CSV table of C-alpha atoms in Angstrom, one decimal:
chain,number,residue,atom,x,y,z
A,21,UNK,CA,-12.1,6.5,7.2
A,22,UNK,CA,-13.9,4.2,9.6
A,23,UNK,CA,-17.2,5.4,10.8
A,24,UNK,CA,-19.1,4.9,14.1
A,25,UNK,CA,-20.9,1.5,13.9
A,26,UNK,CA,-24.6,0.9,14.2
A,27,UNK,CA,-25.9,0.6,17.7
A,28,UNK,CA,-25.4,-2.9,19.2
A,29,UNK,CA,-28.3,-5.3,19.6
A,30,UNK,CA,-29.7,-5.6,23.1
A,31,UNK,CA,-27.8,-8.8,23.7
A,32,UNK,CA,-24.5,-7.3,22.4
A,33,UNK,CA,-22.6,-5.3,25.0
A,34,UNK,CA,-21.7,-1.9,23.9
A,35,UNK,CA,-18.1,-2.4,25.1
A,36,UNK,CA,-17.6,-5.3,22.8
A,37,UNK,CA,-18.9,-3.3,19.9
A,38,UNK,CA,-16.6,-0.4,20.7
A,39,UNK,CA,-13.5,-2.7,21.0
A,40,UNK,CA,-14.4,-4.4,17.8
A,41,UNK,CA,-14.3,-1.2,15.8
A,42,UNK,CA,-11.3,0.1,17.7
A,43,UNK,CA,-9.3,-3.0,16.5
A,44,UNK,CA,-10.0,-1.9,12.9
A,45,UNK,CA,-8.7,1.6,13.6
A,46,UNK,CA,-5.7,0.3,15.4
A,47,UNK,CA,-4.7,-2.0,12.5
A,48,UNK,CA,-5.2,0.8,10.1
A,49,UNK,CA,-3.1,3.1,12.2
A,50,UNK,CA,-0.3,0.6,12.3
A,51,UNK,CA,-0.1,0.2,8.6
A,52,UNK,CA,-0.3,4.0,8.1
A,53,UNK,CA,2.7,4.4,10.4
A,54,UNK,CA,4.7,1.7,8.6
A,55,UNK,CA,3.7,3.2,5.2
A,56,UNK,CA,5.6,6.4,6.1
A,57,UNK,CA,8.8,4.4,6.4
A,58,UNK,CA,8.7,3.5,2.7
A,59,UNK,CA,8.0,7.1,1.6
A,60,UNK,CA,10.7,8.4,3.9
A,61,UNK,CA,13.1,5.9,2.3
A,62,UNK,CA,12.1,7.2,-1.2
A,63,UNK,CA,13.1,10.7,-0.4
A,64,UNK,CA,16.1,10.2,2.0
A,65,UNK,CA,17.9,6.9,1.3
A,66,UNK,CA,21.1,7.3,-0.8
A,67,UNK,CA,20.2,4.5,-3.2
A,68,UNK,CA,16.4,5.0,-3.3
A,69,UNK,CA,16.3,6.4,-6.8
A,70,UNK,CA,19.1,4.3,-8.2
A,71,UNK,CA,18.2,0.7,-7.4
A,72,UNK,CA,15.3,-1.5,-6.3
A,73,UNK,CA,15.7,-2.3,-2.5
A,74,UNK,CA,14.4,-5.8,-3.4
A,75,UNK,CA,17.1,-6.4,-6.0
A,76,UNK,CA,18.7,-9.5,-4.6
A,77,UNK,CA,22.0,-8.7,-6.4
A,78,UNK,CA,22.6,-5.5,-4.6
A,79,UNK,CA,20.3,-5.3,-1.5
A,80,UNK,CA,21.1,-6.0,2.1
A,81,UNK,CA,18.7,-7.9,4.5
A,82,UNK,CA,17.9,-4.7,6.4
A,83,UNK,CA,17.2,-2.7,3.2
A,84,UNK,CA,15.1,-5.6,1.9
A,85,UNK,CA,13.1,-5.7,5.1
A,86,UNK,CA,12.7,-1.9,5.2
A,87,UNK,CA,11.0,-2.1,1.8
A,88,UNK,CA,9.2,-5.5,2.2
A,89,UNK,CA,7.5,-4.8,5.5
A,90,UNK,CA,5.7,-1.8,3.8
A,91,UNK,CA,4.0,-4.3,1.5
A,92,UNK,CA,1.3,-4.7,4.1
A,93,UNK,CA,0.2,-1.1,3.9
A,94,UNK,CA,-1.8,-0.8,0.7
A,95,UNK,CA,-3.6,-4.2,0.8
A,96,UNK,CA,-4.6,-3.8,4.4
A,97,UNK,CA,-5.8,-0.3,3.8
A,98,UNK,CA,-7.9,-1.3,0.9
A,99,UNK,CA,-9.3,-4.4,2.7
A,100,UNK,CA,-10.2,-2.4,5.8
A,101,UNK,CA,-11.9,0.2,3.6
A,102,UNK,CA,-14.1,-2.5,2.3
A,103,UNK,CA,-15.0,-3.6,5.9
A,104,UNK,CA,-15.7,0.0,6.8
A,105,UNK,CA,-18.0,0.4,3.8
A,106,UNK,CA,-20.0,-2.6,5.0
A,107,UNK,CA,-20.3,-1.1,8.4
A,108,UNK,CA,-21.7,2.0,6.8
A,109,UNK,CA,-24.3,-0.1,5.0
A,110,UNK,CA,-25.8,-1.0,8.4
A,111,UNK,CA,-27.0,2.5,8.9
A,112,UNK,CA,-27.6,3.7,5.3
A,113,UNK,CA,-30.0,2.6,2.6
A,114,UNK,CA,-28.5,1.1,-0.5
A,115,UNK,CA,-29.4,4.2,-2.4
A,116,UNK,CA,-27.7,6.4,0.2
A,117,UNK,CA,-24.6,4.2,0.3
A,118,UNK,CA,-24.4,3.9,-3.5
A,119,UNK,CA,-24.6,7.6,-4.0
A,120,UNK,CA,-22.0,8.3,-1.2
A,121,UNK,CA,-19.5,5.7,-2.5
A,122,UNK,CA,-19.7,7.1,-6.1
A,123,UNK,CA,-19.3,10.7,-5.0
A,124,UNK,CA,-16.5,9.9,-2.4
A,125,UNK,CA,-14.7,7.7,-5.0
A,126,UNK,CA,-14.7,10.5,-7.5
A,127,UNK,CA,-13.5,12.9,-4.8
A,128,UNK,CA,-10.6,10.6,-3.9
A,129,UNK,CA,-9.5,10.4,-7.5
A,130,UNK,CA,-9.5,14.2,-7.7
A,131,UNK,CA,-7.5,14.3,-4.5
A,132,UNK,CA,-4.9,11.9,-5.9
A,133,UNK,CA,-4.4,13.9,-9.0
A,134,UNK,CA,-4.5,17.4,-7.6
A,135,UNK,CA,-3.3,17.1,-4.0
A,136,UNK,CA,-1.3,13.9,-3.5
A,137,UNK,CA,0.5,14.3,-6.8
A,138,UNK,CA,1.6,17.8,-5.8
A,139,UNK,CA,2.8,16.5,-2.4
A,140,UNK,CA,4.9,13.8,-4.1
A,141,UNK,CA,6.3,15.9,-6.9
A,142,UNK,CA,6.2,19.5,-5.6
A,143,UNK,CA,5.7,20.4,-9.2
A,144,UNK,CA,2.9,23.0,-9.7
A,145,UNK,CA,3.0,22.4,-13.4
A,146,UNK,CA,1.9,18.8,-12.9
A,147,UNK,CA,4.3,17.3,-15.5
A,148,UNK,CA,4.0,13.9,-13.8
A,149,UNK,CA,0.6,12.8,-12.4
A,150,UNK,CA,0.7,9.9,-10.0
A,151,UNK,CA,-2.1,7.4,-9.6
A,152,UNK,CA,-1.4,5.3,-6.5
A,153,UNK,CA,-3.5,3.8,-3.6
A,154,UNK,CA,-5.9,6.8,-3.2
A,155,UNK,CA,-6.8,6.5,-6.8
A,156,UNK,CA,-7.2,2.7,-6.5
A,157,UNK,CA,-9.5,3.2,-3.5
A,158,UNK,CA,-11.4,5.9,-5.3
A,159,UNK,CA,-12.2,3.9,-8.5
A,160,UNK,CA,-12.9,0.8,-6.4
A,161,UNK,CA,-15.5,2.8,-4.4
A,162,UNK,CA,-17.1,4.0,-7.5
A,163,UNK,CA,-17.4,0.4,-8.8
A,164,UNK,CA,-18.5,-1.0,-5.5
A,165,UNK,CA,-21.1,1.8,-5.3
A,166,UNK,CA,-22.6,0.3,-8.5
A,167,UNK,CA,-22.3,-3.3,-7.3
A,168,UNK,CA,-23.9,-3.0,-3.8
A,169,UNK,CA,-27.3,-3.5,-5.4
A,170,UNK,CA,-26.2,-7.1,-6.1
A,171,UNK,CA,-26.7,-9.9,-3.5
A,172,UNK,CA,-23.7,-10.1,-1.1
A,173,UNK,CA,-22.9,-13.6,-2.3
A,174,UNK,CA,-22.5,-12.4,-5.9
A,175,UNK,CA,-20.1,-9.6,-4.7
A,176,UNK,CA,-18.1,-12.1,-2.7
A,177,UNK,CA,-17.8,-14.6,-5.6
A,178,UNK,CA,-16.9,-11.9,-8.0
A,179,UNK,CA,-14.3,-10.4,-5.7
A,180,UNK,CA,-12.7,-13.9,-5.1
A,181,UNK,CA,-12.6,-14.6,-8.8
A,182,UNK,CA,-10.8,-11.4,-9.4
A,183,UNK,CA,-8.3,-11.9,-6.5
A,184,UNK,CA,-7.6,-15.5,-7.2
A,185,UNK,CA,-7.9,-15.4,-11.0
A,186,UNK,CA,-6.4,-12.1,-12.2
A,187,UNK,CA,-2.9,-13.6,-12.5
A,188,UNK,CA,-4.2,-15.6,-15.5
A,189,UNK,CA,-3.7,-12.3,-17.3
A,190,UNK,CA,0.0,-12.5,-16.7
A,191,UNK,CA,0.3,-15.2,-19.5
A,192,UNK,CA,-1.4,-12.9,-21.9
A,193,UNK,CA,0.7,-9.9,-20.9
A,194,UNK,CA,4.0,-11.9,-21.2
A,195,UNK,CA,3.4,-12.6,-24.9
A,196,UNK,CA,6.2,-11.1,-27.1
A,197,UNK,CA,3.6,-9.3,-29.3
A,198,UNK,CA,1.6,-7.9,-26.4
A,199,UNK,CA,1.0,-4.2,-26.3
A,200,UNK,CA,-1.0,-2.7,-23.5
A,201,UNK,CA,-3.5,0.0,-24.4
A,202,UNK,CA,-4.4,2.8,-22.0
A,203,UNK,CA,-7.5,0.9,-20.8
A,204,UNK,CA,-5.5,-2.3,-20.1
A,205,UNK,CA,-2.9,-0.2,-18.2
A,206,UNK,CA,-5.6,1.2,-16.0
A,207,UNK,CA,-7.1,-2.2,-15.5
A,208,UNK,CA,-4.2,-4.5,-14.8
A,209,UNK,CA,-0.8,-3.7,-16.4
A,210,UNK,CA,0.0,-0.3,-15.1
A,211,UNK,CA,2.7,1.9,-16.6
A,212,UNK,CA,3.8,5.4,-17.5
A,213,UNK,CA,2.1,7.1,-20.4
A,214,UNK,CA,2.8,10.5,-22.0
A,215,UNK,CA,-0.3,12.8,-22.1
A,216,UNK,CA,1.3,15.8,-23.7
A,217,UNK,CA,4.6,17.5,-24.3
A,218,UNK,CA,6.9,16.5,-21.4
A,219,UNK,CA,3.9,15.4,-19.4
A,220,UNK,CA,3.3,11.9,-18.1
A,221,UNK,CA,0.7,9.8,-16.3
A,222,UNK,CA,2.0,7.1,-13.9
A,223,UNK,CA,-0.6,4.4,-13.4
A,224,UNK,CA,1.2,2.5,-10.5
A,225,UNK,CA,-2.0,1.0,-9.1
A,226,UNK,CA,-4.0,-0.6,-11.9
A,227,UNK,CA,-7.4,-1.1,-10.3
A,228,UNK,CA,-8.7,-4.6,-11.1
A,229,UNK,CA,-7.0,-6.6,-8.2
A,230,UNK,CA,-7.5,-3.7,-5.8
A,231,UNK,CA,-11.2,-3.6,-6.6
A,232,UNK,CA,-11.5,-7.3,-6.1
A,233,UNK,CA,-9.8,-7.0,-2.7
A,234,UNK,CA,-12.2,-4.2,-1.6
A,235,UNK,CA,-15.1,-6.3,-2.7
A,236,UNK,CA,-13.8,-9.2,-0.5
A,237,UNK,CA,-13.2,-6.8,2.4
A,238,UNK,CA,-16.8,-5.5,2.0
A,239,UNK,CA,-18.1,-9.0,2.4
A,240,UNK,CA,-15.8,-9.7,5.4
A,241,UNK,CA,-17.6,-6.8,7.1
A,242,UNK,CA,-20.3,-9.4,8.0
A,243,UNK,CA,-17.8,-10.8,10.6
A,244,UNK,CA,-18.0,-7.5,12.5
A,245,UNK,CA,-21.8,-7.4,12.9
A,246,UNK,CA,-23.6,-8.0,16.2
A,247,UNK,CA,-24.7,-11.4,14.9
A,248,UNK,CA,-21.1,-12.7,15.2
A,249,UNK,CA,-19.8,-13.2,18.7
A,250,UNK,CA,-16.3,-12.0,19.6
A,251,UNK,CA,-15.1,-15.6,20.1
A,252,UNK,CA,-16.5,-16.8,16.8
A,253,UNK,CA,-15.1,-13.7,14.9
A,254,UNK,CA,-11.6,-14.4,16.4
A,255,UNK,CA,-11.8,-18.1,15.2
A,256,UNK,CA,-12.9,-17.0,11.7
A,257,UNK,CA,-10.1,-14.5,11.4
A,258,UNK,CA,-7.5,-16.8,12.6
A,259,UNK,CA,-8.7,-19.7,10.4
A,260,UNK,CA,-8.7,-17.5,7.3
A,261,UNK,CA,-5.5,-15.7,8.2
A,262,UNK,CA,-3.5,-19.0,8.8
A,263,UNK,CA,-5.1,-20.5,5.7
A,264,UNK,CA,-3.9,-17.7,3.5
A,265,UNK,CA,-0.4,-18.0,4.8
A,266,UNK,CA,-0.3,-21.8,4.2
A,267,UNK,CA,-1.9,-21.3,0.8
A,268,UNK,CA,0.9,-18.8,0.0
A,269,UNK,CA,3.7,-21.2,1.1
A,270,UNK,CA,2.3,-24.1,-1.0
A,271,UNK,CA,1.5,-22.2,-4.2
A,272,UNK,CA,4.7,-20.2,-4.0
A,273,UNK,CA,6.7,-23.4,-3.5
A,274,UNK,CA,5.1,-24.9,-6.6
A,275,UNK,CA,6.3,-21.8,-8.5
A,276,UNK,CA,3.9,-21.9,-11.4
A,277,UNK,CA,1.0,-19.5,-10.6
A,278,UNK,CA,0.0,-16.7,-8.4
A,279,UNK,CA,3.0,-14.3,-9.1
A,280,UNK,CA,4.6,-13.3,-12.4
A,281,UNK,CA,8.1,-13.5,-10.9
A,282,UNK,CA,9.2,-17.1,-9.9
A,283,UNK,CA,11.5,-17.5,-7.0
A,284,UNK,CA,15.0,-18.9,-7.6
A,285,UNK,CA,17.8,-20.5,-5.6
A,286,UNK,CA,20.3,-17.8,-4.5
A,287,UNK,CA,23.8,-17.7,-3.1
A,288,UNK,CA,22.7,-18.9,0.4
A,289,UNK,CA,19.6,-19.9,2.3
A,290,UNK,CA,18.8,-16.4,3.5
A,291,UNK,CA,18.8,-14.9,0.0
A,292,UNK,CA,16.8,-17.9,-1.3
A,293,UNK,CA,14.2,-17.1,1.3
A,294,UNK,CA,14.2,-13.4,0.3
A,295,UNK,CA,13.6,-14.6,-3.3
A,296,UNK,CA,10.8,-16.8,-2.1
A,297,UNK,CA,9.2,-13.8,-0.3
A,298,UNK,CA,9.7,-11.3,-3.2
A,299,UNK,CA,6.2,-11.0,-4.6
A,300,UNK,CA,4.8,-8.6,-7.2
A,301,UNK,CA,3.0,-5.4,-6.0
A,302,UNK,CA,2.4,-3.5,-9.3
A,303,UNK,CA,-0.3,-4.9,-9.7
A,304,UNK,CA,-0.6,-6.9,-6.5
A,305,UNK,CA,-0.3,-10.6,-7.3
A,306,UNK,CA,-2.5,-13.3,-5.6
A,307,UNK,CA,0.5,-14.4,-3.5
A,308,UNK,CA,1.3,-10.8,-2.6
A,309,UNK,CA,-2.3,-10.4,-1.3
A,310,UNK,CA,-2.2,-13.7,0.6
A,311,UNK,CA,1.0,-13.0,2.5
A,312,UNK,CA,-0.1,-9.5,3.5
A,313,UNK,CA,-3.8,-10.0,4.3
A,314,UNK,CA,-3.2,-13.4,6.0
A,315,UNK,CA,-1.0,-12.0,8.8
A,316,UNK,CA,-3.2,-8.8,9.0
A,317,UNK,CA,-6.3,-11.0,9.8
A,318,UNK,CA,-4.4,-12.8,12.5
A,319,UNK,CA,-3.3,-9.5,14.0
A,320,UNK,CA,-6.8,-8.2,13.8
A,321,UNK,CA,-8.1,-11.2,15.7
A,322,UNK,CA,-5.8,-10.5,18.6
A,323,UNK,CA,-6.2,-6.7,18.6
A,324,UNK,CA,-9.8,-6.8,19.5
A,325,UNK,CA,-9.3,-7.2,23.3
A,326,UNK,CA,-6.0,-5.3,23.5
A,327,UNK,CA,-6.3,-1.7,24.8
A,328,UNK,CA,-3.2,0.1,26.0
A,329,UNK,CA,-1.2,3.2,25.3
A,330,UNK,CA,0.2,1.8,22.0
A,331,UNK,CA,-3.3,0.9,20.6
A,332,UNK,CA,-4.7,4.3,21.7
A,333,UNK,CA,-2.0,6.1,19.7
A,334,UNK,CA,-2.4,3.8,16.7
A,335,UNK,CA,-6.2,4.3,16.7
A,336,UNK,CA,-5.7,8.0,16.4
A,337,UNK,CA,-3.7,7.5,13.2
A,338,UNK,CA,-6.3,5.0,12.0
A,339,UNK,CA,-9.3,7.3,12.6
A,340,UNK,CA,-7.5,10.1,10.7
A,341,UNK,CA,-5.8,8.0,8.0
A,342,UNK,CA,-6.7,10.1,5.0
A,343,UNK,CA,-5.7,13.3,6.8
A,344,UNK,CA,-2.4,11.7,7.9
A,345,UNK,CA,-1.8,10.3,4.4
A,346,UNK,CA,-1.9,13.7,2.7
A,347,UNK,CA,0.1,15.5,5.4
A,348,UNK,CA,2.9,12.9,5.6
A,349,UNK,CA,3.8,13.4,1.9
A,350,UNK,CA,4.1,17.1,2.3
A,351,UNK,CA,6.1,16.9,5.5
A,352,UNK,CA,8.5,14.3,4.1
A,353,UNK,CA,9.0,16.2,0.9
A,354,UNK,CA,9.5,19.5,2.8
A,355,UNK,CA,12.2,18.0,4.9
A,356,UNK,CA,13.8,16.5,1.8
A,357,UNK,CA,13.8,20.0,0.2
A,358,UNK,CA,15.5,21.5,3.3
A,359,UNK,CA,18.3,18.9,3.0
A,360,UNK,CA,18.5,19.6,-0.7
A,361,UNK,CA,19.3,23.3,-0.2
A,362,UNK,CA,21.5,22.5,2.8
A,363,UNK,CA,23.8,20.6,0.4
A,364,UNK,CA,24.3,23.8,-1.5
A,365,UNK,CA,21.8,23.2,-4.4
A,366,UNK,CA,20.0,26.1,-6.1
A,367,UNK,CA,16.4,26.3,-7.2
A,368,UNK,CA,17.5,25.8,-10.7
A,369,UNK,CA,19.1,22.6,-9.6
A,370,UNK,CA,15.7,21.5,-8.4
A,371,UNK,CA,14.2,22.2,-11.8
A,372,UNK,CA,17.0,20.3,-13.5
A,373,UNK,CA,16.6,17.4,-11.2
A,374,UNK,CA,13.1,16.7,-12.7
A,375,UNK,CA,14.9,15.6,-15.9
A,376,UNK,CA,15.8,12.4,-14.0
A,377,UNK,CA,12.9,12.1,-11.5
A,378,UNK,CA,9.2,13.0,-11.4
A,379,UNK,CA,9.8,15.1,-8.2
A,380,UNK,CA,11.7,18.2,-7.3
A,381,UNK,CA,14.4,18.6,-4.7
A,382,UNK,CA,15.7,15.1,-5.0
A,383,UNK,CA,19.0,14.1,-6.8
A,384,UNK,CA,19.7,10.4,-7.6
A,385,UNK,CA,22.7,9.2,-5.5
A,386,UNK,CA,22.3,11.8,-2.8
A,387,UNK,CA,20.9,10.8,0.5
A,388,UNK,CA,21.6,9.1,3.8
A,389,UNK,CA,22.0,5.6,5.2
A,390,UNK,CA,19.2,3.6,6.7
A,391,UNK,CA,19.9,4.9,10.2
A,392,UNK,CA,19.0,8.4,9.2
A,393,UNK,CA,16.0,7.2,7.2
A,394,UNK,CA,14.6,5.6,10.3
A,395,UNK,CA,15.2,8.7,12.5
A,396,UNK,CA,13.5,10.9,9.9
A,397,UNK,CA,10.6,8.4,9.7
A,398,UNK,CA,10.2,8.5,13.5
A,399,UNK,CA,10.3,12.3,13.5
A,400,UNK,CA,7.6,12.5,10.8
A,401,UNK,CA,5.3,10.1,12.6
A,402,UNK,CA,5.7,11.8,16.0
A,403,UNK,CA,5.3,15.3,14.5
A,404,UNK,CA,2.0,14.4,12.8
A,405,UNK,CA,0.5,12.9,16.0
A,406,UNK,CA,-0.7,16.2,17.6
A,407,UNK,CA,-2.3,17.3,14.4
A,408,UNK,CA,-4.1,13.9,14.0
A,409,UNK,CA,-5.2,14.0,17.6
A,410,UNK,CA,-6.7,17.5,17.2
A,411,UNK,CA,-8.4,16.6,14.0
A,412,UNK,CA,-9.8,13.4,15.5
A,413,UNK,CA,-11.3,15.5,18.3
A,414,UNK,CA,-12.8,17.9,15.8
A,415,UNK,CA,-14.4,15.0,13.9
A,416,UNK,CA,-15.9,13.6,17.1
A,417,UNK,CA,-17.3,16.9,18.2
A,418,UNK,CA,-18.7,17.9,14.7
A,419,UNK,CA,-20.4,14.8,13.5
A,420,UNK,CA,-23.2,16.9,12.1
A,421,UNK,CA,-20.8,18.3,9.4
A,422,UNK,CA,-21.5,16.1,6.3
A,423,UNK,CA,-18.2,17.0,4.5
A,424,UNK,CA,-16.2,15.3,7.2
A,425,UNK,CA,-17.4,11.9,5.9
A,426,UNK,CA,-15.4,12.7,2.7
A,427,UNK,CA,-12.1,13.2,4.6
């Protein structure tokens, strides 16, 4: 999703510019790989559809970590999307960028509904439509496409107000007589709504905080221009990243704002720490965003000058993130379907299974332990690498094809 940057200024070495953009691709690739772990767990772990892996009463530290580490994926992906949009603004007019963002945003919403939903559910009847991160990025792009005409300072202030202030709405939503309408659910609350007979719409990523995060990411793109030296950029990223982590620790300890679920003392220090780190994702709370974006900025600061086999592989996944995202759902669900029939189930069992879950070929309580989950995850990531690498080469050799910018 990241594009080739504008040519460096005469006093900015081309190598520095290349490494800078590569660091964004590497970080994006890392979170894409981690993301597949959570989705593999959804389809293969024995308790995935019976209990919350962050439920402190029933979870184990390893299961908790397996879920918690994937918290980084969506916010980093959205934040880096904002940075990439700013880099595009360096070589496009505002009119061109605005038009592109609106059209691409609408396209992403369509992809979420028509293609990603099918990969998740394997239900051609679309009885359950899923709105997750691609939808959130799409609607945020549409909104940002309208806002880029504003001064950068206004976009930054508005984005920060949303990110730091949207949890004020938690008080309103916690009222006993509160009833979320459809607009409110799309905006902040989220939820599952029927839209016909035996048909449901799951709004898992209400867009307000995600849009705010993309706006902040867009403004952070200024750190990656030729006007900012590599050393100064590193200092800025480290300062903000460490600051966000410290802010998280202080505000989380106070336990009054920033997340709708307060932490509590548990049976031992480890589980008390797990409670402290258990932050709200749907929608992403202020503290959730702080503890995910903070470490990501620190990692981004150090990735800039690292180039080895690992970063080369991760950059492939990062440059083909959208392609990888769609394929990984279909591959994971296909493997899940194979194990479904291997257990002796029939196609009718698959249809019946949708009475309990929004996706076919998955039965609650059936699955494997975490060891198998990790093995399947590794197999999926490795299997997709040749396809991503070939697609990356195709994109590089066919830059004249306008439609590639939408993928």
